[in-house]
């Protein structure tokens, strides 16, 4: 009826026009056009002014930026108007259950990770690591053949034992993890961080699995065992824990090499970006692993950790 009044058409013709319009617009747009036409008729204003009035009193919702919409005009033709407004969006950055990992593996968590180079300080001094390419290659080998691989397997074993509340299995994993370290400094690196992690988690993030670990094993706790046990106690999935742990492992080594000088901040970020597939592959392997899969062949890294003990000038504890 409104359309017939505005255009001078018969009711039949106006109805046909509306039905034709419905084929190219959704119901919400038809309603918008009808409300706009009614407002224009009542107020005697132009279509553009009517739209502004309706938006101001929140009858019409704002249209997302860049959206092109067709509205009726005074001459019954269609014209294209572009209106720019703000639109609210909601993005989930992480699964809620995984949020503690962001805290536990951040530089602010009091485990002292910044004090260890994992033998890279000796590798830099001797010329094994001189630029971004050699640094990336060294770390990739650790993930595929060295300590990164073994630590991920140990973390997975500890996570499963903790999830099952199996104190005997936790004892076995904790004992094995401490015994597998190839040098005094590497043992210091993993147990100092592990002990500090357990202390901080028991004080601020208590979990029955961590208490079970301490009752089952009274020795020093390796870092991956401590993290896997805590993650299981807080209901955090194994794969998410492995991904986060390995990313933290790689990030800490890259940070050490940046501070030693061979690479800059930008190269460090390129290395991290380039190693994402390696991290994912190692995490996937560890997720399906057992303790029978333990084994390493990154001998140069093990030697670096031994030689670092007698290095003349040192910034790091390993």
PDB file of C-alpha atoms in Angstrom:
ATOM      1  CA  UNK A   1       0.000   0.000   0.000  1.00  0.00           C
ATOM      2  CA  UNK A   2       2.805   2.394   0.947  1.00  0.00           C
ATOM      3  CA  UNK A   3       4.604   1.573  -2.280  1.00  0.00           C
ATOM      4  CA  UNK A   4       1.434   2.209  -4.297  1.00  0.00           C
ATOM      5  CA  UNK A   5       0.890   5.560  -2.552  1.00  0.00           C
ATOM      6  CA  UNK A   6       4.499   6.630  -3.134  1.00  0.00           C
ATOM      7  CA  UNK A   7       4.731   5.573  -6.782  1.00  0.00           C
ATOM      8  CA  UNK A   8       1.212   6.036  -8.088  1.00  0.00           C
ATOM      9  CA  UNK A   9       1.125   2.378  -9.143  1.00  0.00           C
ATOM     10  CA  UNK A  10      -1.854   0.123  -8.778  1.00  0.00           C
ATOM     11  CA  UNK A  11      -1.830  -2.264  -5.816  1.00  0.00           C
ATOM     12  CA  UNK A  12      -1.230  -5.214  -8.178  1.00  0.00           C
ATOM     13  CA  UNK A  13       1.804  -3.590  -9.801  1.00  0.00           C
ATOM     14  CA  UNK A  14       3.218  -2.514  -6.437  1.00  0.00           C
ATOM     15  CA  UNK A  15       2.812  -6.039  -5.081  1.00  0.00           C
ATOM     16  CA  UNK A  16       4.603  -7.494  -8.086  1.00  0.00           C
ATOM     17  CA  UNK A  17       7.478  -5.050  -7.627  1.00  0.00           C
ATOM     18  CA  UNK A  18       7.867  -5.988  -3.943  1.00  0.00           C
ATOM     19  CA  UNK A  19       7.775  -9.693  -4.760  1.00  0.00           C
ATOM     20  CA  UNK A  20      10.389  -9.157  -7.454  1.00  0.00           C
ATOM     21  CA  UNK A  21      12.549  -7.317  -4.972  1.00  0.00           C
ATOM     22  CA  UNK A  22      12.267 -10.208  -2.519  1.00  0.00           C
ATOM     23  CA  UNK A  23      14.039 -12.461  -4.975  1.00  0.00           C
ATOM     24  CA  UNK A  24      17.235 -10.393  -4.722  1.00  0.00           C
ATOM     25  CA  UNK A  25      17.129  -9.327  -1.058  1.00  0.00           C
ATOM     26  CA  UNK A  26      16.608 -11.122   2.202  1.00  0.00           C
ATOM     27  CA  UNK A  27      13.693 -10.578   4.530  1.00  0.00           C
ATOM     28  CA  UNK A  28      15.650  -8.236   6.781  1.00  0.00           C
ATOM     29  CA  UNK A  29      16.375  -5.877   3.889  1.00  0.00           C
ATOM     30  CA  UNK A  30      12.719  -5.837   2.822  1.00  0.00           C
ATOM     31  CA  UNK A  31      11.696  -4.894   6.354  1.00  0.00           C
ATOM     32  CA  UNK A  32      14.350  -2.149   6.361  1.00  0.00           C
ATOM     33  CA  UNK A  33      12.971  -0.732   3.121  1.00  0.00           C
ATOM     34  CA  UNK A  34       9.401  -0.811   4.392  1.00  0.00           C
ATOM     35  CA  UNK A  35      10.313   0.943   7.659  1.00  0.00           C
ATOM     36  CA  UNK A  36      12.314   3.544   5.739  1.00  0.00           C
ATOM     37  CA  UNK A  37       9.452   4.168   3.316  1.00  0.00           C
ATOM     38  CA  UNK A  38       6.948   4.582   6.150  1.00  0.00           C
ATOM     39  CA  UNK A  39       9.245   7.008   7.971  1.00  0.00           C
ATOM     40  CA  UNK A  40       9.787   9.004   4.786  1.00  0.00           C
ATOM     41  CA  UNK A  41       6.026   9.261   4.227  1.00  0.00           C
ATOM     42  CA  UNK A  42       5.279  10.293   7.795  1.00  0.00           C
ATOM     43  CA  UNK A  43       8.089  12.807   8.229  1.00  0.00           C
ATOM     44  CA  UNK A  44       8.191  14.170   4.712  1.00  0.00           C
ATOM     45  CA  UNK A  45      11.972  13.844   4.647  1.00  0.00           C
ATOM     46  CA  UNK A  46      14.337  12.312   2.132  1.00  0.00           C
ATOM     47  CA  UNK A  47      15.278   8.650   2.332  1.00  0.00           C
ATOM     48  CA  UNK A  48      18.789   9.458   3.591  1.00  0.00           C
ATOM     49  CA  UNK A  49      17.388  11.611   6.419  1.00  0.00           C
ATOM     50  CA  UNK A  50      14.876   8.903   7.325  1.00  0.00           C
ATOM     51  CA  UNK A  51      17.644   6.332   7.605  1.00  0.00           C
ATOM     52  CA  UNK A  52      19.629   8.624   9.903  1.00  0.00           C
ATOM     53  CA  UNK A  53      16.569   9.123  12.115  1.00  0.00           C
ATOM     54  CA  UNK A  54      15.944   5.392  12.363  1.00  0.00           C
ATOM     55  CA  UNK A  55      19.569   4.649  13.179  1.00  0.00           C
ATOM     56  CA  UNK A  56      19.636   7.357  15.807  1.00  0.00           C
ATOM     57  CA  UNK A  57      16.651   5.872  17.631  1.00  0.00           C
ATOM     58  CA  UNK A  58      18.126   2.348  17.088  1.00  0.00           C
ATOM     59  CA  UNK A  59      15.287   0.973  14.983  1.00  0.00           C
ATOM     60  CA  UNK A  60      17.784   0.253  12.241  1.00  0.00           C
ATOM     61  CA  UNK A  61      21.048  -1.391  13.244  1.00  0.00           C
ATOM     62  CA  UNK A  62      24.349   0.002  11.930  1.00  0.00           C
ATOM     63  CA  UNK A  63      25.569  -1.590   8.719  1.00  0.00           C
ATOM     64  CA  UNK A  64      29.111  -3.027   8.756  1.00  0.00           C
ATOM     65  CA  UNK A  65      31.862  -0.950   7.196  1.00  0.00           C
ATOM     66  CA  UNK A  66      31.974  -1.195   3.417  1.00  0.00           C
ATOM     67  CA  UNK A  67      28.568  -2.886   3.059  1.00  0.00           C
ATOM     68  CA  UNK A  68      26.649  -1.738   0.009  1.00  0.00           C
ATOM     69  CA  UNK A  69      22.872  -1.566   0.472  1.00  0.00           C
ATOM     70  CA  UNK A  70      20.032  -0.602  -1.900  1.00  0.00           C
ATOM     71  CA  UNK A  71      17.216   1.575  -0.602  1.00  0.00           C
ATOM     72  CA  UNK A  72      14.045   3.086  -2.133  1.00  0.00           C
ATOM     73  CA  UNK A  73      14.366   6.706  -3.172  1.00  0.00           C
ATOM     74  CA  UNK A  74      11.785   9.380  -3.757  1.00  0.00           C
ATOM     75  CA  UNK A  75      11.668   8.531  -7.476  1.00  0.00           C
ATOM     76  CA  UNK A  76      11.007   4.849  -6.865  1.00  0.00           C
ATOM     77  CA  UNK A  77      14.348   3.946  -8.444  1.00  0.00           C
ATOM     78  CA  UNK A  78      17.214   2.172  -6.657  1.00  0.00           C
ATOM     79  CA  UNK A  79      20.375   3.925  -5.664  1.00  0.00           C
ATOM     80  CA  UNK A  80      23.482   2.686  -3.885  1.00  0.00           C
ATOM     81  CA  UNK A  81      24.535   4.224  -0.604  1.00  0.00           C
ATOM     82  CA  UNK A  82      27.615   3.345   1.450  1.00  0.00           C
ATOM     83  CA  UNK A  83      27.469   3.845   5.205  1.00  0.00           C
ATOM     84  CA  UNK A  84      30.456   3.391   7.516  1.00  0.00           C
ATOM     85  CA  UNK A  85      29.937   2.405  11.158  1.00  0.00           C
ATOM     86  CA  UNK A  86      31.663   0.390  13.846  1.00  0.00           C
ATOM     87  CA  UNK A  87      30.880  -3.303  14.207  1.00  0.00           C
ATOM     88  CA  UNK A  88      31.569  -5.491  17.196  1.00  0.00           C
ATOM     89  CA  UNK A  89      33.416  -8.758  16.692  1.00  0.00           C
ATOM     90  CA  UNK A  90      34.285 -11.500  19.142  1.00  0.00           C
ATOM     91  CA  UNK A  91      37.359 -13.670  18.664  1.00  0.00           C
ATOM     92  CA  UNK A  92      38.428 -16.549  20.883  1.00  0.00           C
ATOM     93  CA  UNK A  93      42.209 -16.421  21.234  1.00  0.00           C
ATOM     94  CA  UNK A  94      42.649 -19.737  23.037  1.00  0.00           C
ATOM     95  CA  UNK A  95      40.725 -22.563  24.578  1.00  0.00           C
ATOM     96  CA  UNK A  96      39.970 -21.583  28.201  1.00  0.00           C
ATOM     97  CA  UNK A  97      41.552 -24.744  29.564  1.00  0.00           C
ATOM     98  CA  UNK A  98      44.894 -23.919  27.952  1.00  0.00           C
ATOM     99  CA  UNK A  99      45.278 -20.459  29.439  1.00  0.00           C
ATOM    100  CA  UNK A 100      47.526 -21.551  32.350  1.00  0.00           C
ATOM    101  CA  UNK A 101      50.135 -22.652  29.800  1.00  0.00           C
ATOM    102  CA  UNK A 102      50.487 -19.043  28.669  1.00  0.00           C
ATOM    103  CA  UNK A 103      51.375 -18.083  32.228  1.00  0.00           C
ATOM    104  CA  UNK A 104      53.573 -21.062  33.078  1.00  0.00           C
ATOM    105  CA  UNK A 105      55.664 -20.764  29.906  1.00  0.00           C
ATOM    106  CA  UNK A 106      55.927 -16.985  29.830  1.00  0.00           C
ATOM    107  CA  UNK A 107      59.247 -15.252  30.651  1.00  0.00           C
ATOM    108  CA  UNK A 108      57.580 -13.851  33.781  1.00  0.00           C
ATOM    109  CA  UNK A 109      57.066 -17.262  35.380  1.00  0.00           C
ATOM    110  CA  UNK A 110      59.774 -17.724  38.036  1.00  0.00           C
ATOM    111  CA  UNK A 111      61.777 -20.670  36.698  1.00  0.00           C
ATOM    112  CA  UNK A 112      64.837 -18.724  35.533  1.00  0.00           C
ATOM    113  CA  UNK A 113      64.785 -19.969  31.927  1.00  0.00           C
ATOM    114  CA  UNK A 114      66.603 -16.836  30.762  1.00  0.00           C
ATOM    115  CA  UNK A 115      69.791 -18.025  32.527  1.00  0.00           C
ATOM    116  CA  UNK A 116      70.326 -21.064  30.269  1.00  0.00           C
ATOM    117  CA  UNK A 117      71.550 -21.317  26.674  1.00  0.00           C
ATOM    118  CA  UNK A 118      71.379 -25.120  26.330  1.00  0.00           C
ATOM    119  CA  UNK A 119      75.013 -25.179  25.190  1.00  0.00           C
ATOM    120  CA  UNK A 120      74.500 -22.547  22.480  1.00  0.00           C
ATOM    121  CA  UNK A 121      76.960 -20.177  24.150  1.00  0.00           C
ATOM    122  CA  UNK A 122      79.790 -22.604  23.410  1.00  0.00           C
ATOM    123  CA  UNK A 123      78.434 -23.246  19.902  1.00  0.00           C
ATOM    124  CA  UNK A 124      78.507 -19.509  19.189  1.00  0.00           C
ATOM    125  CA  UNK A 125      82.048 -19.097  20.534  1.00  0.00           C
ATOM    126  CA  UNK A 126      83.420 -21.980  18.463  1.00  0.00           C
ATOM    127  CA  UNK A 127      81.692 -20.835  15.263  1.00  0.00           C
ATOM    128  CA  UNK A 128      79.122 -23.616  14.974  1.00  0.00           C
ATOM    129  CA  UNK A 129      76.331 -21.038  15.137  1.00  0.00           C
ATOM    130  CA  UNK A 130      77.116 -17.816  13.300  1.00  0.00           C
ATOM    131  CA  UNK A 131      73.886 -16.630  11.687  1.00  0.00           C
ATOM    132  CA  UNK A 132      70.175 -17.294  11.325  1.00  0.00           C
ATOM    133  CA  UNK A 133      70.633 -20.289   9.050  1.00  0.00           C
ATOM    134  CA  UNK A 134      73.046 -22.143  11.327  1.00  0.00           C
ATOM    135  CA  UNK A 135      70.958 -21.275  14.388  1.00  0.00           C
ATOM    136  CA  UNK A 136      67.790 -22.612  12.806  1.00  0.00           C
ATOM    137  CA  UNK A 137      69.561 -25.781  11.707  1.00  0.00           C
ATOM    138  CA  UNK A 138      70.940 -26.391  15.198  1.00  0.00           C
ATOM    139  CA  UNK A 139      67.525 -26.019  16.847  1.00  0.00           C
ATOM    140  CA  UNK A 140      65.782 -28.092  14.181  1.00  0.00           C
ATOM    141  CA  UNK A 141      68.202 -30.931  14.942  1.00  0.00           C
ATOM    142  CA  UNK A 142      67.420 -30.648  18.652  1.00  0.00           C
ATOM    143  CA  UNK A 143      63.728 -31.051  17.867  1.00  0.00           C
ATOM    144  CA  UNK A 144      64.193 -33.975  15.500  1.00  0.00           C
ATOM    145  CA  UNK A 145      67.134 -35.837  17.033  1.00  0.00           C
ATOM    146  CA  UNK A 146      68.065 -34.309  20.371  1.00  0.00           C
ATOM    147  CA  UNK A 147      66.897 -32.995  23.699  1.00  0.00           C
ATOM    148  CA  UNK A 148      63.752 -31.354  22.332  1.00  0.00           C
ATOM    149  CA  UNK A 149      62.531 -34.729  21.103  1.00  0.00           C
ATOM    150  CA  UNK A 150      63.395 -36.566  24.312  1.00  0.00           C
ATOM    151  CA  UNK A 151      61.932 -33.904  26.574  1.00  0.00           C
ATOM    152  CA  UNK A 152      58.660 -34.062  24.630  1.00  0.00           C
ATOM    153  CA  UNK A 153      58.521 -37.847  25.053  1.00  0.00           C
ATOM    154  CA  UNK A 154      59.199 -37.506  28.797  1.00  0.00           C
ATOM    155  CA  UNK A 155      56.534 -34.819  29.135  1.00  0.00           C
ATOM    156  CA  UNK A 156      53.984 -37.056  27.415  1.00  0.00           C
ATOM    157  CA  UNK A 157      54.842 -39.982  29.703  1.00  0.00           C
ATOM    158  CA  UNK A 158      54.544 -37.796  32.799  1.00  0.00           C
ATOM    159  CA  UNK A 159      51.229 -36.377  31.590  1.00  0.00           C
ATOM    160  CA  UNK A 160      49.743 -39.838  31.081  1.00  0.00           C
ATOM    161  CA  UNK A 161      50.983 -41.099  34.442  1.00  0.00           C
ATOM    162  CA  UNK A 162      49.595 -38.025  36.200  1.00  0.00           C
ATOM    163  CA  UNK A 163      46.264 -38.234  34.423  1.00  0.00           C
ATOM    164  CA  UNK A 164      45.960 -41.859  35.581  1.00  0.00           C
ATOM    165  CA  UNK A 165      47.066 -40.826  39.094  1.00  0.00           C
ATOM    166  CA  UNK A 166      49.745 -43.527  38.854  1.00  0.00           C
ATOM    167  CA  UNK A 167      52.399 -42.643  41.423  1.00  0.00           C
ATOM    168  CA  UNK A 168      54.628 -45.566  40.500  1.00  0.00           C
ATOM    169  CA  UNK A 169      54.708 -44.544  36.838  1.00  0.00           C
ATOM    170  CA  UNK A 170      55.381 -40.918  37.809  1.00  0.00           C
ATOM    171  CA  UNK A 171      58.304 -42.056  39.944  1.00  0.00           C
ATOM    172  CA  UNK A 172      59.756 -44.020  37.020  1.00  0.00           C
ATOM    173  CA  UNK A 173      59.441 -41.096  34.583  1.00  0.00           C
ATOM    174  CA  UNK A 174      60.894 -38.564  37.024  1.00  0.00           C
ATOM    175  CA  UNK A 175      63.853 -40.814  37.805  1.00  0.00           C
ATOM    176  CA  UNK A 176      64.549 -41.533  34.143  1.00  0.00           C
ATOM    177  CA  UNK A 177      64.295 -37.859  33.126  1.00  0.00           C
ATOM    178  CA  UNK A 178      66.907 -36.832  35.689  1.00  0.00           C
ATOM    179  CA  UNK A 179      69.230 -39.702  34.736  1.00  0.00           C
ATOM    180  CA  UNK A 180      69.143 -39.048  30.975  1.00  0.00           C
ATOM    181  CA  UNK A 181      70.856 -35.647  31.091  1.00  0.00           C
ATOM    182  CA  UNK A 182      74.172 -35.775  29.171  1.00  0.00           C
ATOM    183  CA  UNK A 183      76.129 -33.328  31.322  1.00  0.00           C
ATOM    184  CA  UNK A 184      76.193 -31.658  34.721  1.00  0.00           C
ATOM    185  CA  UNK A 185      75.003 -28.326  33.326  1.00  0.00           C
ATOM    186  CA  UNK A 186      72.149 -29.838  31.357  1.00  0.00           C
ATOM    187  CA  UNK A 187      71.022 -31.644  34.491  1.00  0.00           C
ATOM    188  CA  UNK A 188      71.187 -28.329  36.340  1.00  0.00           C
ATOM    189  CA  UNK A 189      69.208 -26.637  33.580  1.00  0.00           C
ATOM    190  CA  UNK A 190      66.291 -29.059  33.619  1.00  0.00           C
ATOM    191  CA  UNK A 191      66.127 -29.764  37.376  1.00  0.00           C
ATOM    192  CA  UNK A 192      66.584 -26.167  38.536  1.00  0.00           C
ATOM    193  CA  UNK A 193      63.722 -25.078  36.306  1.00  0.00           C
ATOM    194  CA  UNK A 194      61.657 -28.125  37.212  1.00  0.00           C
ATOM    195  CA  UNK A 195      62.072 -27.616  40.953  1.00  0.00           C
ATOM    196  CA  UNK A 196      61.270 -23.912  40.640  1.00  0.00           C
ATOM    197  CA  UNK A 197      58.211 -24.730  38.527  1.00  0.00           C
ATOM    198  CA  UNK A 198      56.894 -27.216  41.093  1.00  0.00           C
ATOM    199  CA  UNK A 199      57.390 -24.695  43.920  1.00  0.00           C
ATOM    200  CA  UNK A 200      55.557 -21.923  42.060  1.00  0.00           C
ATOM    201  CA  UNK A 201      52.701 -24.147  40.900  1.00  0.00           C
ATOM    202  CA  UNK A 202      52.109 -25.672  44.338  1.00  0.00           C
ATOM    203  CA  UNK A 203      51.911 -22.168  45.815  1.00  0.00           C
ATOM    204  CA  UNK A 204      49.701 -20.519  43.195  1.00  0.00           C
ATOM    205  CA  UNK A 205      48.243 -23.231  40.938  1.00  0.00           C
ATOM    206  CA  UNK A 206      47.712 -26.245  43.232  1.00  0.00           C
ATOM    207  CA  UNK A 207      46.870 -29.609  41.693  1.00  0.00           C
ATOM    208  CA  UNK A 208      46.625 -33.057  43.213  1.00  0.00           C
ATOM    209  CA  UNK A 209      48.887 -34.470  40.524  1.00  0.00           C
ATOM    210  CA  UNK A 210      51.772 -32.228  41.588  1.00  0.00           C
ATOM    211  CA  UNK A 211      51.333 -33.371  45.174  1.00  0.00           C
ATOM    212  CA  UNK A 212      51.297 -36.949  43.921  1.00  0.00           C
ATOM    213  CA  UNK A 213      54.575 -36.348  42.086  1.00  0.00           C
ATOM    214  CA  UNK A 214      56.252 -34.979  45.192  1.00  0.00           C
ATOM    215  CA  UNK A 215      55.045 -37.899  47.293  1.00  0.00           C
ATOM    216  CA  UNK A 216      56.140 -40.450  44.696  1.00  0.00           C
ATOM    217  CA  UNK A 217      59.521 -38.895  43.907  1.00  0.00           C
ATOM    218  CA  UNK A 218      61.656 -37.031  46.454  1.00  0.00           C
ATOM    219  CA  UNK A 219      64.502 -36.134  44.079  1.00  0.00           C
ATOM    220  CA  UNK A 220      65.018 -33.236  41.702  1.00  0.00           C
ATOM    221  CA  UNK A 221      62.266 -32.902  39.108  1.00  0.00           C
ATOM    222  CA  UNK A 222      63.081 -32.422  35.420  1.00  0.00           C
ATOM    223  CA  UNK A 223      61.270 -29.505  33.813  1.00  0.00           C
ATOM    224  CA  UNK A 224      59.191 -31.484  31.239  1.00  0.00           C
ATOM    225  CA  UNK A 225      58.053 -33.905  33.958  1.00  0.00           C
ATOM    226  CA  UNK A 226      56.941 -31.023  36.178  1.00  0.00           C
ATOM    227  CA  UNK A 227      55.028 -29.329  33.355  1.00  0.00           C
ATOM    228  CA  UNK A 228      53.343 -32.490  32.126  1.00  0.00           C
ATOM    229  CA  UNK A 229      52.242 -33.395  35.653  1.00  0.00           C
ATOM    230  CA  UNK A 230      50.774 -29.950  36.325  1.00  0.00           C
ATOM    231  CA  UNK A 231      49.020 -29.791  32.957  1.00  0.00           C
ATOM    232  CA  UNK A 232      47.312 -33.141  33.557  1.00  0.00           C
ATOM    233  CA  UNK A 233      46.183 -31.996  36.985  1.00  0.00           C
ATOM    234  CA  UNK A 234      44.574 -28.884  35.515  1.00  0.00           C
ATOM    235  CA  UNK A 235      42.829 -30.790  32.742  1.00  0.00           C
ATOM    236  CA  UNK A 236      44.967 -29.347  29.938  1.00  0.00           C
ATOM    237  CA  UNK A 237      45.232 -31.562  26.868  1.00  0.00           C
ATOM    238  CA  UNK A 238      48.462 -33.354  26.038  1.00  0.00           C
ATOM    239  CA  UNK A 239      48.847 -31.932  22.539  1.00  0.00           C
ATOM    240  CA  UNK A 240      48.316 -28.356  23.684  1.00  0.00           C
ATOM    241  CA  UNK A 241      50.887 -28.886  26.436  1.00  0.00           C
ATOM    242  CA  UNK A 242      53.435 -30.349  24.016  1.00  0.00           C
ATOM    243  CA  UNK A 243      52.974 -27.510  21.519  1.00  0.00           C
ATOM    244  CA  UNK A 244      53.388 -24.869  24.213  1.00  0.00           C
ATOM    245  CA  UNK A 245      56.370 -26.582  25.845  1.00  0.00           C
ATOM    246  CA  UNK A 246      58.280 -27.006  22.583  1.00  0.00           C
ATOM    247  CA  UNK A 247      57.543 -23.424  21.532  1.00  0.00           C
ATOM    248  CA  UNK A 248      58.898 -22.238  24.882  1.00  0.00           C
ATOM    249  CA  UNK A 249      61.954 -24.472  24.472  1.00  0.00           C
ATOM    250  CA  UNK A 250      62.729 -23.037  21.038  1.00  0.00           C
ATOM    251  CA  UNK A 251      61.950 -19.451  22.055  1.00  0.00           C
ATOM    252  CA  UNK A 252      64.344 -19.586  24.984  1.00  0.00           C
ATOM    253  CA  UNK A 253      67.210 -20.865  22.826  1.00  0.00           C
ATOM    254  CA  UNK A 254      66.550 -18.230  20.165  1.00  0.00           C
ATOM    255  CA  UNK A 255      66.495 -15.539  22.853  1.00  0.00           C
ATOM    256  CA  UNK A 256      69.855 -16.744  24.148  1.00  0.00           C
ATOM    257  CA  UNK A 257      71.418 -16.585  20.672  1.00  0.00           C
ATOM    258  CA  UNK A 258      70.006 -13.078  20.139  1.00  0.00           C
ATOM    259  CA  UNK A 259      71.658 -11.966  23.382  1.00  0.00           C
ATOM    260  CA  UNK A 260      74.922 -13.587  22.351  1.00  0.00           C
ATOM    261  CA  UNK A 261      75.011 -11.485  19.184  1.00  0.00           C
ATOM    262  CA  UNK A 262      75.038 -13.675  16.026  1.00  0.00           C
ATOM    263  CA  UNK A 263      71.443 -12.824  15.121  1.00  0.00           C
ATOM    264  CA  UNK A 264      69.136  -9.883  15.679  1.00  0.00           C
ATOM    265  CA  UNK A 265      65.541  -9.658  16.843  1.00  0.00           C
ATOM    266  CA  UNK A 266      64.109  -9.887  13.331  1.00  0.00           C
ATOM    267  CA  UNK A 267      66.163 -12.947  12.479  1.00  0.00           C
ATOM    268  CA  UNK A 268      65.027 -14.455  15.760  1.00  0.00           C
ATOM    269  CA  UNK A 269      61.401 -14.048  14.744  1.00  0.00           C
ATOM    270  CA  UNK A 270      62.109 -15.517  11.311  1.00  0.00           C
ATOM    271  CA  UNK A 271      63.682 -18.554  12.952  1.00  0.00           C
ATOM    272  CA  UNK A 272      60.655 -19.036  15.213  1.00  0.00           C
ATOM    273  CA  UNK A 273      58.278 -18.726  12.268  1.00  0.00           C
ATOM    274  CA  UNK A 274      60.331 -21.149  10.210  1.00  0.00           C
ATOM    275  CA  UNK A 275      60.447 -23.749  12.981  1.00  0.00           C
ATOM    276  CA  UNK A 276      56.672 -23.941  13.489  1.00  0.00           C
ATOM    277  CA  UNK A 277      56.364 -27.080  11.286  1.00  0.00           C
ATOM    278  CA  UNK A 278      59.244 -28.721  13.195  1.00  0.00           C
ATOM    279  CA  UNK A 279      57.564 -27.964  16.518  1.00  0.00           C
ATOM    280  CA  UNK A 280      54.257 -29.380  15.289  1.00  0.00           C
ATOM    281  CA  UNK A 281      55.927 -32.524  13.940  1.00  0.00           C
ATOM    282  CA  UNK A 282      57.791 -33.192  17.193  1.00  0.00           C
ATOM    283  CA  UNK A 283      54.640 -32.593  19.238  1.00  0.00           C
ATOM    284  CA  UNK A 284      52.660 -34.998  17.043  1.00  0.00           C
ATOM    285  CA  UNK A 285      55.365 -37.636  17.403  1.00  0.00           C
ATOM    286  CA  UNK A 286      55.535 -37.256  21.189  1.00  0.00           C
ATOM    287  CA  UNK A 287      51.769 -37.357  21.564  1.00  0.00           C
ATOM    288  CA  UNK A 288      51.768 -40.953  20.297  1.00  0.00           C
ATOM    289  CA  UNK A 289      55.093 -41.956  21.866  1.00  0.00           C
ATOM    290  CA  UNK A 290      56.100 -44.244  24.722  1.00  0.00           C
ATOM    291  CA  UNK A 291      59.282 -44.329  26.770  1.00  0.00           C
ATOM    292  CA  UNK A 292      60.599 -46.884  24.263  1.00  0.00           C
ATOM    293  CA  UNK A 293      60.853 -44.027  21.765  1.00  0.00           C
ATOM    294  CA  UNK A 294      63.508 -42.221  23.815  1.00  0.00           C
ATOM    295  CA  UNK A 295      66.783 -41.758  22.016  1.00  0.00           C
ATOM    296  CA  UNK A 296      68.965 -38.949  20.686  1.00  0.00           C
ATOM    297  CA  UNK A 297      71.756 -38.383  18.185  1.00  0.00           C
ATOM    298  CA  UNK A 298      72.520 -34.662  18.584  1.00  0.00           C
ATOM    299  CA  UNK A 299      76.051 -35.333  19.852  1.00  0.00           C
ATOM    300  CA  UNK A 300      77.409 -31.887  19.044  1.00  0.00           C
ATOM    301  CA  UNK A 301      74.815 -30.315  21.323  1.00  0.00           C
ATOM    302  CA  UNK A 302      75.707 -32.723  24.138  1.00  0.00           C
ATOM    303  CA  UNK A 303      79.404 -31.939  23.687  1.00  0.00           C
ATOM    304  CA  UNK A 304      78.619 -28.218  23.710  1.00  0.00           C
ATOM    305  CA  UNK A 305      76.959 -28.546  27.106  1.00  0.00           C
ATOM    306  CA  UNK A 306      80.042 -30.361  28.463  1.00  0.00           C
ATOM    307  CA  UNK A 307      82.525 -27.905  27.007  1.00  0.00           C
ATOM    308  CA  UNK A 308      80.534 -24.972  28.331  1.00  0.00           C
ATOM    309  CA  UNK A 309      81.422 -26.033  31.869  1.00  0.00           C
ATOM    310  CA  UNK A 310      85.016 -24.922  31.313  1.00  0.00           C
ATOM    311  CA  UNK A 311      84.376 -22.034  28.915  1.00  0.00           C
ATOM    312  CA  UNK A 312      86.464 -19.036  30.005  1.00  0.00           C
ATOM    313  CA  UNK A 313      83.811 -16.303  29.728  1.00  0.00           C
ATOM    314  CA  UNK A 314      80.161 -17.155  30.163  1.00  0.00           C
ATOM    315  CA  UNK A 315      76.869 -15.281  30.275  1.00  0.00           C
ATOM    316  CA  UNK A 316      74.711 -18.357  30.868  1.00  0.00           C
ATOM    317  CA  UNK A 317      74.615 -21.229  33.330  1.00  0.00           C
ATOM    318  CA  UNK A 318      74.496 -23.817  30.545  1.00  0.00           C
TER     319      UNK A 318
END
